[in-house]
CSV table of C-alpha atoms in Angstrom, one decimal:
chain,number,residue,atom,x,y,z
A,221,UNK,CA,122.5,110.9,14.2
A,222,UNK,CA,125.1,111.7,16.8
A,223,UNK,CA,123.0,111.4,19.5
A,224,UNK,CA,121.4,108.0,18.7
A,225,UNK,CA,125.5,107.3,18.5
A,226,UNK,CA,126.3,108.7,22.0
A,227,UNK,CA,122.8,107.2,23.6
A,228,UNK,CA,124.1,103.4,22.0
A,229,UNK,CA,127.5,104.1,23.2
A,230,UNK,CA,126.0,105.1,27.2
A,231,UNK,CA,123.8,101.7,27.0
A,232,UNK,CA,126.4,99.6,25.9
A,233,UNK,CA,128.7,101.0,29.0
A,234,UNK,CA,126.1,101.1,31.4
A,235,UNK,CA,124.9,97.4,29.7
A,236,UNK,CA,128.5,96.1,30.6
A,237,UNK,CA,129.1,97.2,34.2
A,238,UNK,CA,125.6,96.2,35.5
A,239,UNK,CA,126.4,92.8,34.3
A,240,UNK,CA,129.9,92.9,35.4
A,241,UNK,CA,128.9,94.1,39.1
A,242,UNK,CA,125.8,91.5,38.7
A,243,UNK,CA,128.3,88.3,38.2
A,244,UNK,CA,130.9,89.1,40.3
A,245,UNK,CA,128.8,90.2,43.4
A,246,UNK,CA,125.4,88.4,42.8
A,247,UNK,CA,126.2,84.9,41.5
A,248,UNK,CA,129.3,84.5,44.1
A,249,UNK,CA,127.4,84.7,47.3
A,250,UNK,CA,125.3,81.3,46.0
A,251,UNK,CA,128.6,79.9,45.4
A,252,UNK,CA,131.2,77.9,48.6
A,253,UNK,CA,134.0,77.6,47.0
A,254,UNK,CA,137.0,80.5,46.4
A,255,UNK,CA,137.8,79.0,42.5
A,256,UNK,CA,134.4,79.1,40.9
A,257,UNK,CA,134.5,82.7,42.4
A,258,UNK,CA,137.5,83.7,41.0
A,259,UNK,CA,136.1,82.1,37.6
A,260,UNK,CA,133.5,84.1,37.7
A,261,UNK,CA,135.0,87.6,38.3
A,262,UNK,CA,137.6,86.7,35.1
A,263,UNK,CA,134.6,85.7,33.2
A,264,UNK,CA,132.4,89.1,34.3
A,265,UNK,CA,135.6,91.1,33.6
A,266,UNK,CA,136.8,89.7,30.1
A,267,UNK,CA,132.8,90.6,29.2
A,268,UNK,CA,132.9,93.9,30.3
A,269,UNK,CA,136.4,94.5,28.5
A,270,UNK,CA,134.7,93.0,25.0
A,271,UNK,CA,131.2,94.8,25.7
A,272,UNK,CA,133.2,98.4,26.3
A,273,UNK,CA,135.8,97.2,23.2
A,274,UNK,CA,132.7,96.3,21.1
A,275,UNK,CA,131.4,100.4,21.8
A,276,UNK,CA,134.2,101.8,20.9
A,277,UNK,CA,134.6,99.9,17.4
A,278,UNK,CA,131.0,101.0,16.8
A,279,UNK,CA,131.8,104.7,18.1
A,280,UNK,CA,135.0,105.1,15.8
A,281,UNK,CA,133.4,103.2,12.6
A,282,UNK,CA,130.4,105.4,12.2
A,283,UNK,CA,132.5,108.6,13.5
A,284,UNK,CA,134.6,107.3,10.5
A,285,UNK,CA,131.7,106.7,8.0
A,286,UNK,CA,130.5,110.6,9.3
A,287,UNK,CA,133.8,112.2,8.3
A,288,UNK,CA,133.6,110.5,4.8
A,289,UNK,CA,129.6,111.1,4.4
């Protein structure tokens, strides 16, 4: 059960920076101008921050639900 735990936990982290680096250095060099850019590296970082913020809820629920079980 752990392990199913810690291998959801790695995907979700690894999920989160791919698509972070994706947006900010992917999508940006189709893009002229400086504000979109900027848009667009907030946008990839505030998804990263709730992608790695949703993992840890996860992790700390069913390490939670384990202690009681």
């Amino acid at each position: 059960m752990k392990k199913r735990i810690l291998i959801v936990v790695v995907f979700l982290i690894i999920s989160a920076v791919a698509f972070g680096y994706f947006v900010t250095h992917r999508i940006p060099a189709n893009i002229e101008s400086k504000g979109t850019e900027e848009m667009t590296v907030m946008i990839s970082l505030a998804t990263a921050v709730v992608s790695l913020a949703t993992a840890i809820v996860t992790l700390i629920t069913t390490w939670r639900k384990g202690q009681k079980g």
